[in-house]
mmCIF file with all atom_site columns, C-alpha atoms in Angstrom:
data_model
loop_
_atom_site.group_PDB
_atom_site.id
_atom_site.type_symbol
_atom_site.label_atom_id
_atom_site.label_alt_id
_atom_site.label_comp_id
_atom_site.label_asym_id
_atom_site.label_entity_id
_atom_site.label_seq_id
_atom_site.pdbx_PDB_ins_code
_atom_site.Cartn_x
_atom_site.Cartn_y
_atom_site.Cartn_z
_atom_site.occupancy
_atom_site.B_iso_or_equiv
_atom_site.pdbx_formal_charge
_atom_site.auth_seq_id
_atom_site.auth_comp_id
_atom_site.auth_asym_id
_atom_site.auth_atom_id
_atom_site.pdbx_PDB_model_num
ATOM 1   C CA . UNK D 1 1   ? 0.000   0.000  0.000   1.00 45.00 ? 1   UNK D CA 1
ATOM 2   C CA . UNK D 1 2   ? 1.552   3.096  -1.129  1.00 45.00 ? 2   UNK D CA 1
ATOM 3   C CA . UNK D 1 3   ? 1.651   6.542  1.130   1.00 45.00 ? 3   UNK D CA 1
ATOM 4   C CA . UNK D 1 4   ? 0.447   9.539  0.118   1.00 42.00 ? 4   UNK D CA 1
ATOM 5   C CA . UNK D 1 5   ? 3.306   12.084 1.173   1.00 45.00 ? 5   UNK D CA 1
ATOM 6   C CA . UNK D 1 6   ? 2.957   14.993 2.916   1.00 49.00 ? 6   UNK D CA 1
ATOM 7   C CA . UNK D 1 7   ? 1.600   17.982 1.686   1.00 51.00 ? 7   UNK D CA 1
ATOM 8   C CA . UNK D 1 8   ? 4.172   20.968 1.011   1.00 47.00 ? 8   UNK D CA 1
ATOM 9   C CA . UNK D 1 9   ? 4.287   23.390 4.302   1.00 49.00 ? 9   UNK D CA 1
ATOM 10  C CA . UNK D 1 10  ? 2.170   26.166 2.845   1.00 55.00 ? 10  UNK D CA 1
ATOM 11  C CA . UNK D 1 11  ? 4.405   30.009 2.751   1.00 64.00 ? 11  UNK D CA 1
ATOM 12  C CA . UNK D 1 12  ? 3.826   31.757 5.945   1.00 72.00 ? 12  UNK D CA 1
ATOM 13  C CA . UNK D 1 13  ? 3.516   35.689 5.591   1.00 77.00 ? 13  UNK D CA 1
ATOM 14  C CA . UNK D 1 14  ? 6.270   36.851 6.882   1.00 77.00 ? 14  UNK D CA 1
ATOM 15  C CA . UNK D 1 15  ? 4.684   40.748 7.485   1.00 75.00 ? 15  UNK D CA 1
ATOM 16  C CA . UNK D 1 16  ? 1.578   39.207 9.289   1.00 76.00 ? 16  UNK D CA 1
ATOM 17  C CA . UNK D 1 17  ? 1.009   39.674 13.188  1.00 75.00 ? 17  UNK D CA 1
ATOM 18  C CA . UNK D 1 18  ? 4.752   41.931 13.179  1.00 81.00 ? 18  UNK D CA 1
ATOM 19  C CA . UNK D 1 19  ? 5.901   45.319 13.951  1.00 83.00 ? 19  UNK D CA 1
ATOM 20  C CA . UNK D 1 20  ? 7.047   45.929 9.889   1.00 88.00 ? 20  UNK D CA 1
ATOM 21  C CA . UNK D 1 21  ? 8.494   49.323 9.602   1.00 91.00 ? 21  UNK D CA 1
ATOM 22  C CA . UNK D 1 22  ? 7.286   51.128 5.976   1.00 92.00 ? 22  UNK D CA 1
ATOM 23  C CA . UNK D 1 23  ? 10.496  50.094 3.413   1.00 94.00 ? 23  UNK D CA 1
ATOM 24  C CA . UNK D 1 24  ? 12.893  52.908 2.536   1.00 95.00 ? 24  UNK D CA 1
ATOM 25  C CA . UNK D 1 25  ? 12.470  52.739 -1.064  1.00 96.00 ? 25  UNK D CA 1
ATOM 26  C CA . UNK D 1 26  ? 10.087  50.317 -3.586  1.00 97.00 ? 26  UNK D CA 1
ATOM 27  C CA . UNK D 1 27  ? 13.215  48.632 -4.567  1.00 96.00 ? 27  UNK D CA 1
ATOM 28  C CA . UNK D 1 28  ? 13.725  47.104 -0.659  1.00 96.00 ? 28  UNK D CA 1
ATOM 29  C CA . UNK D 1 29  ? 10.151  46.510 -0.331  1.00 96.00 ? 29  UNK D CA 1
ATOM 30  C CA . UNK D 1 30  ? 9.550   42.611 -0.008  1.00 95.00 ? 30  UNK D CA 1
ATOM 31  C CA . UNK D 1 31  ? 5.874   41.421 -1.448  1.00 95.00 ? 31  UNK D CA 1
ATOM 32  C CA . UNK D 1 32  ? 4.562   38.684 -0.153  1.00 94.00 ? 32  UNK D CA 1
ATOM 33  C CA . UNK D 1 33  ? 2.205   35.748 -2.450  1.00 93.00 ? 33  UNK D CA 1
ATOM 34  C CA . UNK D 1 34  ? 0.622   32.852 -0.862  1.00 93.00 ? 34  UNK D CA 1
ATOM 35  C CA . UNK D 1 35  ? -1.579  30.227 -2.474  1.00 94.00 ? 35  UNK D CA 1
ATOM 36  C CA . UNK D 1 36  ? -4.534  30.985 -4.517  1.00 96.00 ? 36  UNK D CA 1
ATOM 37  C CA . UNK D 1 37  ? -7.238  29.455 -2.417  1.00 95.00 ? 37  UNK D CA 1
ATOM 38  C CA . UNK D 1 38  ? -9.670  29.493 -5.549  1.00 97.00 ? 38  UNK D CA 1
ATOM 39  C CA . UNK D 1 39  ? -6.910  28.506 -8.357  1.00 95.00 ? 39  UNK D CA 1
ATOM 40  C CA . UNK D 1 40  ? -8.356  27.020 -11.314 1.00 93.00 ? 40  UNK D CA 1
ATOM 41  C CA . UNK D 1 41  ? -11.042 29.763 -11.007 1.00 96.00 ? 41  UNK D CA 1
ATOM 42  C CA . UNK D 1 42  ? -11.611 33.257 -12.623 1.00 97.00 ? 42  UNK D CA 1
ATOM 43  C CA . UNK D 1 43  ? -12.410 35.689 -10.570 1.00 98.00 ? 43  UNK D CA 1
ATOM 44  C CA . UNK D 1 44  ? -11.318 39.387 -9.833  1.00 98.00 ? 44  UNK D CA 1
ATOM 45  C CA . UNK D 1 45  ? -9.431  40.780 -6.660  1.00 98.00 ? 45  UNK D CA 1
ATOM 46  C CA . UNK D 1 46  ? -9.231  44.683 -6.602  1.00 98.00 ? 46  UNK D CA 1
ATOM 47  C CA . UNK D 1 47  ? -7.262  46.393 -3.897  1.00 98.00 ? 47  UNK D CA 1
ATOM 48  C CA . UNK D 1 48  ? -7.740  50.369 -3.686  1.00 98.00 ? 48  UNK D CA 1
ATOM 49  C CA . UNK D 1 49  ? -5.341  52.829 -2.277  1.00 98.00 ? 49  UNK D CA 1
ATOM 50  C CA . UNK D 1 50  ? -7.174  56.601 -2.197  1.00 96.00 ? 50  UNK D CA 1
ATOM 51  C CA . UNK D 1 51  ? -4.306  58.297 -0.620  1.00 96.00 ? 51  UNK D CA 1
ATOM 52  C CA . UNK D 1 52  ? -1.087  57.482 -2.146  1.00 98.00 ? 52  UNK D CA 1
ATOM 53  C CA . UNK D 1 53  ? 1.748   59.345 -2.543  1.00 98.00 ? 53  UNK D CA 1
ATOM 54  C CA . UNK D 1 54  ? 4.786   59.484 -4.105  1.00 98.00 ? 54  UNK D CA 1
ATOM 55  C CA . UNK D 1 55  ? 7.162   62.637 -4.855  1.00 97.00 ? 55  UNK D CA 1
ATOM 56  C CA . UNK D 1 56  ? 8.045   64.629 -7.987  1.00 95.00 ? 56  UNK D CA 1
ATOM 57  C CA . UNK D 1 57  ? 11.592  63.837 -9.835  1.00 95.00 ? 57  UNK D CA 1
ATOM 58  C CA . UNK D 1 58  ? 11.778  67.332 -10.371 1.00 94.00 ? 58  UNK D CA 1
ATOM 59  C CA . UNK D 1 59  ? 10.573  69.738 -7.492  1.00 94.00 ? 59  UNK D CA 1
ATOM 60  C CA . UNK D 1 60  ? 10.659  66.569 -4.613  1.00 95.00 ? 60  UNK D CA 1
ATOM 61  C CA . UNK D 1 61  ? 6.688   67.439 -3.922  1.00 94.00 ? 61  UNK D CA 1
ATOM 62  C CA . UNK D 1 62  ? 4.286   64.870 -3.048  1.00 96.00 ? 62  UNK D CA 1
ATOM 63  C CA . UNK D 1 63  ? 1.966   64.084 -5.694  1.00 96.00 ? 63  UNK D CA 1
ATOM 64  C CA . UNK D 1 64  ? -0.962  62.165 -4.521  1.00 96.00 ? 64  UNK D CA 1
ATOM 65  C CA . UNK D 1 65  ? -3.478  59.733 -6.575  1.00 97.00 ? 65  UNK D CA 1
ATOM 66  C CA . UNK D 1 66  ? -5.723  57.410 -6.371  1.00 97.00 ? 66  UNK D CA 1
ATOM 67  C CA . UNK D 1 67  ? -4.664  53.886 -7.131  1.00 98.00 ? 67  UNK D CA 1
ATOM 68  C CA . UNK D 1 68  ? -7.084  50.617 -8.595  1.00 98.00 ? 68  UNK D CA 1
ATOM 69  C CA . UNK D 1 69  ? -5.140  47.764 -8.765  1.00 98.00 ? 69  UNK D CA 1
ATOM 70  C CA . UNK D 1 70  ? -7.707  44.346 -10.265 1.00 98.00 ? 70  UNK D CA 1
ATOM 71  C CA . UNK D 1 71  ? -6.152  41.231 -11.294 1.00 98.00 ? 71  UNK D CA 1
ATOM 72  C CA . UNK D 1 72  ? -7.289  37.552 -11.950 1.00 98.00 ? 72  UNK D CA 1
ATOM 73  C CA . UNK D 1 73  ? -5.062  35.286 -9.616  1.00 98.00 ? 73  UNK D CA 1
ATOM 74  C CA . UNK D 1 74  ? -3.026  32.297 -11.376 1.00 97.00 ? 74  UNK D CA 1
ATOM 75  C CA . UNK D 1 75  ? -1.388  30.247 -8.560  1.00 96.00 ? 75  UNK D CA 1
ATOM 76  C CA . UNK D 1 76  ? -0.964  32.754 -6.245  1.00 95.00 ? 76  UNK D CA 1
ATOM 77  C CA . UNK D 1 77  ? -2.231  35.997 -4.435  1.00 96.00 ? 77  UNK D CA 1
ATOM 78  C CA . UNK D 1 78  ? -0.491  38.413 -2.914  1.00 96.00 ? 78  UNK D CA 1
ATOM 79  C CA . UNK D 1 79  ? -0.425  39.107 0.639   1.00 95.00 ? 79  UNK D CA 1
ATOM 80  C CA . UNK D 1 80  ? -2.692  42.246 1.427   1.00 95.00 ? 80  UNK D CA 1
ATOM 81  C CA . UNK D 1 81  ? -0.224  43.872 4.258   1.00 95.00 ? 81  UNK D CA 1
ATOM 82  C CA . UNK D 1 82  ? 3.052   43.656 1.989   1.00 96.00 ? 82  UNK D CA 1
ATOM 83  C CA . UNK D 1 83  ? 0.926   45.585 -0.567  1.00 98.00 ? 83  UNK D CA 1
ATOM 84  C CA . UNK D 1 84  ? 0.260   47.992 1.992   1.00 97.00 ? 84  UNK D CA 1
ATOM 85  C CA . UNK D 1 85  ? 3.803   48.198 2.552   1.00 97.00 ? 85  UNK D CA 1
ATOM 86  C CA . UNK D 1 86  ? 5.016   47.919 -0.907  1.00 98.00 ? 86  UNK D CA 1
ATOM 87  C CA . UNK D 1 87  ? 2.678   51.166 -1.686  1.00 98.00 ? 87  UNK D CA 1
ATOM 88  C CA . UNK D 1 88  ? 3.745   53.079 1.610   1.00 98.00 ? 88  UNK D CA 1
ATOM 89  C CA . UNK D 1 89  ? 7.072   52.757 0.147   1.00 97.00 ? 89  UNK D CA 1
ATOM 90  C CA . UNK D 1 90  ? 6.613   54.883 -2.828  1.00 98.00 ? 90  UNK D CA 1
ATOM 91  C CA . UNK D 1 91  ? 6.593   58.006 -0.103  1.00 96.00 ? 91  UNK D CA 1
ATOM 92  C CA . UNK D 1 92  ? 10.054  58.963 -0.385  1.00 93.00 ? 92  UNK D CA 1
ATOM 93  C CA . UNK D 1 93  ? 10.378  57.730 -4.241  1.00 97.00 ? 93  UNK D CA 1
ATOM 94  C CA . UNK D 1 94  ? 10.560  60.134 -6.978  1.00 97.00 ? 94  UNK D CA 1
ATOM 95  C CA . UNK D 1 95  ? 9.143   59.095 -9.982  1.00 97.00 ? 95  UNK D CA 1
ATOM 96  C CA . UNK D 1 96  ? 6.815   60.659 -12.896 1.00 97.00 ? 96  UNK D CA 1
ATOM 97  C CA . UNK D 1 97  ? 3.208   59.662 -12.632 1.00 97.00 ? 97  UNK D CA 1
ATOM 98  C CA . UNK D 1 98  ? 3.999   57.647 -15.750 1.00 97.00 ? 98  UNK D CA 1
ATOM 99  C CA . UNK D 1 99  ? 6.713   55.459 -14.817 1.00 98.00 ? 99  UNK D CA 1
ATOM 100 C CA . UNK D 1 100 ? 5.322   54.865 -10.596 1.00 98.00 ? 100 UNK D CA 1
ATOM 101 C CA . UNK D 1 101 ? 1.982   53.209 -12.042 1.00 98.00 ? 101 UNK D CA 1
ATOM 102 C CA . UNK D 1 102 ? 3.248   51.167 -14.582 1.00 98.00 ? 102 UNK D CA 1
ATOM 103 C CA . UNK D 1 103 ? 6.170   50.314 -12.511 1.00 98.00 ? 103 UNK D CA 1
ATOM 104 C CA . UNK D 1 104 ? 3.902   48.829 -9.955  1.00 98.00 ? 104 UNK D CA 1
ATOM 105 C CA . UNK D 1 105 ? 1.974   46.865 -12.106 1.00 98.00 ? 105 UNK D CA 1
ATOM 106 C CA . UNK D 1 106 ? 4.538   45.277 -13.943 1.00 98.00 ? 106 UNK D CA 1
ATOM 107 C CA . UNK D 1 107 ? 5.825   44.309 -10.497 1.00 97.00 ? 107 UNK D CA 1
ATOM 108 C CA . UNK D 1 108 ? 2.726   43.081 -9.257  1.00 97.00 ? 108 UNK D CA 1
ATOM 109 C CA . UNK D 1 109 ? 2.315   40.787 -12.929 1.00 98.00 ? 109 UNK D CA 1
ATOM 110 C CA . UNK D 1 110 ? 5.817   39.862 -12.820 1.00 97.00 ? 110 UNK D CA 1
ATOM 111 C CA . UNK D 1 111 ? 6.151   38.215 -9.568  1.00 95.00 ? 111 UNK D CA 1
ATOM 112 C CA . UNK D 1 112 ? 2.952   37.314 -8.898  1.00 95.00 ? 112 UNK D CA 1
ATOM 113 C CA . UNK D 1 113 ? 2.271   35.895 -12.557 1.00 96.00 ? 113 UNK D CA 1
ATOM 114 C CA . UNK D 1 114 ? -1.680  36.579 -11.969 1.00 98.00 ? 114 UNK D CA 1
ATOM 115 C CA . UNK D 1 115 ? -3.553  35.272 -15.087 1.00 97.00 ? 115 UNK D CA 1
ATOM 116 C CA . UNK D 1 116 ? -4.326  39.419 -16.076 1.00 98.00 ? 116 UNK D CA 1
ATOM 117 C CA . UNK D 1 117 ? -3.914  42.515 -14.156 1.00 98.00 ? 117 UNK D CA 1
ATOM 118 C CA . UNK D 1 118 ? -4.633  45.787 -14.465 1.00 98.00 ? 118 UNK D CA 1
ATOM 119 C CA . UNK D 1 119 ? -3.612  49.687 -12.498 1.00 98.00 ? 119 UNK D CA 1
ATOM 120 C CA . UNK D 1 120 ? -5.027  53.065 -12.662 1.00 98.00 ? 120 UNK D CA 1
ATOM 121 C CA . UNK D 1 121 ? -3.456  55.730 -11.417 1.00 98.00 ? 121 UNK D CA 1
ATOM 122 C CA . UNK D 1 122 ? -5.781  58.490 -10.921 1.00 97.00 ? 122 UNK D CA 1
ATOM 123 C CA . UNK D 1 123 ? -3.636  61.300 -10.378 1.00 96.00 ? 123 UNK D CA 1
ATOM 124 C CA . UNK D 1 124 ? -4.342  64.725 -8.800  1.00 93.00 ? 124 UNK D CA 1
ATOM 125 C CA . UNK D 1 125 ? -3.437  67.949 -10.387 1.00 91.00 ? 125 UNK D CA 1
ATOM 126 C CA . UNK D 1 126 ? 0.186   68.539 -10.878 1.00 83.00 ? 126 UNK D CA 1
ATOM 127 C CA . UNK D 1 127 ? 0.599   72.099 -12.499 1.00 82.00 ? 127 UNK D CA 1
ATOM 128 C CA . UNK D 1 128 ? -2.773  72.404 -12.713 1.00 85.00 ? 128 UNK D CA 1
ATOM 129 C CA . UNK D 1 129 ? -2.879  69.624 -15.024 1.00 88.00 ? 129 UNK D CA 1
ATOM 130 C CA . UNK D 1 130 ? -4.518  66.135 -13.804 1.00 90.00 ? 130 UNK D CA 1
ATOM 131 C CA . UNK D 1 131 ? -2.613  62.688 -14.928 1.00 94.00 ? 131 UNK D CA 1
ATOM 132 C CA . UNK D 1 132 ? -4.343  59.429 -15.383 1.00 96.00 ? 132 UNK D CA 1
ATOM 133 C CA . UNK D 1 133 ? -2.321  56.258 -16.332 1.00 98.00 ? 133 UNK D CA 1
ATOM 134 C CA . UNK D 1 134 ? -3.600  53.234 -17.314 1.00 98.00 ? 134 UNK D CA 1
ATOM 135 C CA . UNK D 1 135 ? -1.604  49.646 -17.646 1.00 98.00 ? 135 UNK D CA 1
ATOM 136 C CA . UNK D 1 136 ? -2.990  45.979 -18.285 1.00 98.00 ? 136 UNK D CA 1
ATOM 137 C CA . UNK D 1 137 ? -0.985  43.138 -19.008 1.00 98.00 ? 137 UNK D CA 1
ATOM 138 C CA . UNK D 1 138 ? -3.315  42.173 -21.926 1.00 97.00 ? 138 UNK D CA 1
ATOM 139 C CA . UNK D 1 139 ? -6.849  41.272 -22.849 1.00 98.00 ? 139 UNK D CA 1
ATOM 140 C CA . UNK D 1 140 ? -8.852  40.279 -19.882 1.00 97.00 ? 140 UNK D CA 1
ATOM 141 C CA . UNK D 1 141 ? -10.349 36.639 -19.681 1.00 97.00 ? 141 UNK D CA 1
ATOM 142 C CA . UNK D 1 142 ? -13.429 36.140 -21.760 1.00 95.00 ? 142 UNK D CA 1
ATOM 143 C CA . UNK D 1 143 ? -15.606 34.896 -18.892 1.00 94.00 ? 143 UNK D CA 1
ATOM 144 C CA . UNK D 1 144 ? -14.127 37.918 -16.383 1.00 96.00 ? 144 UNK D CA 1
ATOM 145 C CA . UNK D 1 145 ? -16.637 39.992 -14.812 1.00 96.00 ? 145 UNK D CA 1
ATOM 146 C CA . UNK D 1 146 ? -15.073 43.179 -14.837 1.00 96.00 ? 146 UNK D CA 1
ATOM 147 C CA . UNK D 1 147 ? -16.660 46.047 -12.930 1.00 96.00 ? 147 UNK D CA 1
ATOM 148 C CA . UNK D 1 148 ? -15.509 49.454 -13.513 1.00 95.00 ? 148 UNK D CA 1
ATOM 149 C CA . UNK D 1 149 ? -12.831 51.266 -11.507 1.00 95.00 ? 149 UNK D CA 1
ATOM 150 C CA . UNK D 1 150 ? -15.119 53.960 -10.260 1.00 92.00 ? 150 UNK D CA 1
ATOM 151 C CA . UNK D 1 151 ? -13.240 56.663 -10.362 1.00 92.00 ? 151 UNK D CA 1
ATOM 152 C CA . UNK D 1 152 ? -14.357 59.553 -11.851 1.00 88.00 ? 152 UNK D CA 1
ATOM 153 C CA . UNK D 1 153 ? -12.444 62.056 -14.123 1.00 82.00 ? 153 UNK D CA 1
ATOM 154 C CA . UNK D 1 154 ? -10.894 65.195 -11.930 1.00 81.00 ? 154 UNK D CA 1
ATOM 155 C CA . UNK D 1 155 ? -13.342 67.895 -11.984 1.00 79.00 ? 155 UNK D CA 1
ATOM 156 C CA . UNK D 1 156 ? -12.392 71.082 -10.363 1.00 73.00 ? 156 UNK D CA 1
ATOM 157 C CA . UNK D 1 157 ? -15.195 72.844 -8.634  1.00 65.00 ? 157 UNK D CA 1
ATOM 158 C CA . UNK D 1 158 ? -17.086 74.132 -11.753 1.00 62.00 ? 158 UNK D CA 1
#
């Protein structure tokens, strides 16, 4: 009669239940994936951050926008308190509106390999001028429901 062997030890989160001071820089910033629960099945995760900031590469200002990160897990997800960390990060990093978006979501698809994923960066007025970036790593899955970010356009007070 033949065993069935152990199952792997599943990843434990290493930010979870600990004092985690906010990384210096994205760069040091350690995310955390754990085992899709649901793998095998599509369905959208969406994690919002309404106040994050990052600082201008030119006058070392914060800028501030509104982030929508959804994505379809593959294998795994990641870990909700390393995101929070990851993003907290991104206080003392300059970077364009541009490149701090996309930079984040190609992080997020790289490591985490999630079958699609998509960011918008809702930006507030820099210069008077609002900036909204927009990245997906491709078509989403045919059978995806995919709700709308619900962020509105800027509008000024008029």
């Amino acid at each position: 009669m033949e065993s069935t062997p152990p199952s792997a030890p599943k990843p434990t989160p290493q930010f979870l239940g600990r004092d985690t001071p906010l990384p210096a820089s994205p760069e040091e910033a350690v995310l955390d994936y754990v085992p899709n629960p649901r793998a095998g099945l599509t369905y959208l995760v969406r994690f919002v951050s309404p106040e994050f900031t990052s600082l201008c590469p030119v006058t070392n200002q914060p800028d501030f926008a509104h982030l929508v990160i959804d994505y379809v897990p593959g294998e795994t997800i990641v870990e909700s308190k390393s995101l929070k960390l990851f993003l907290g990060s991104f206080r003392n990093h300059n970077g364009f509106h541009e490149d701090v978006t996309v930079g984040i979501g190609v992080r997020l698809f790289e490591e985490m390999r999630p079958q699609w994923l998509r960011i918008g960066g809702y930006w507030y007025p820099r210069g008077g001028i609002p900036i909204d970036v927009f990245w997906q790593s491709g078509a989403p899955p045919a059978d995806l429901w995919l709700p709308d970010q619900g962020v509105p356009s800027y509008r000024g007070r008029g």
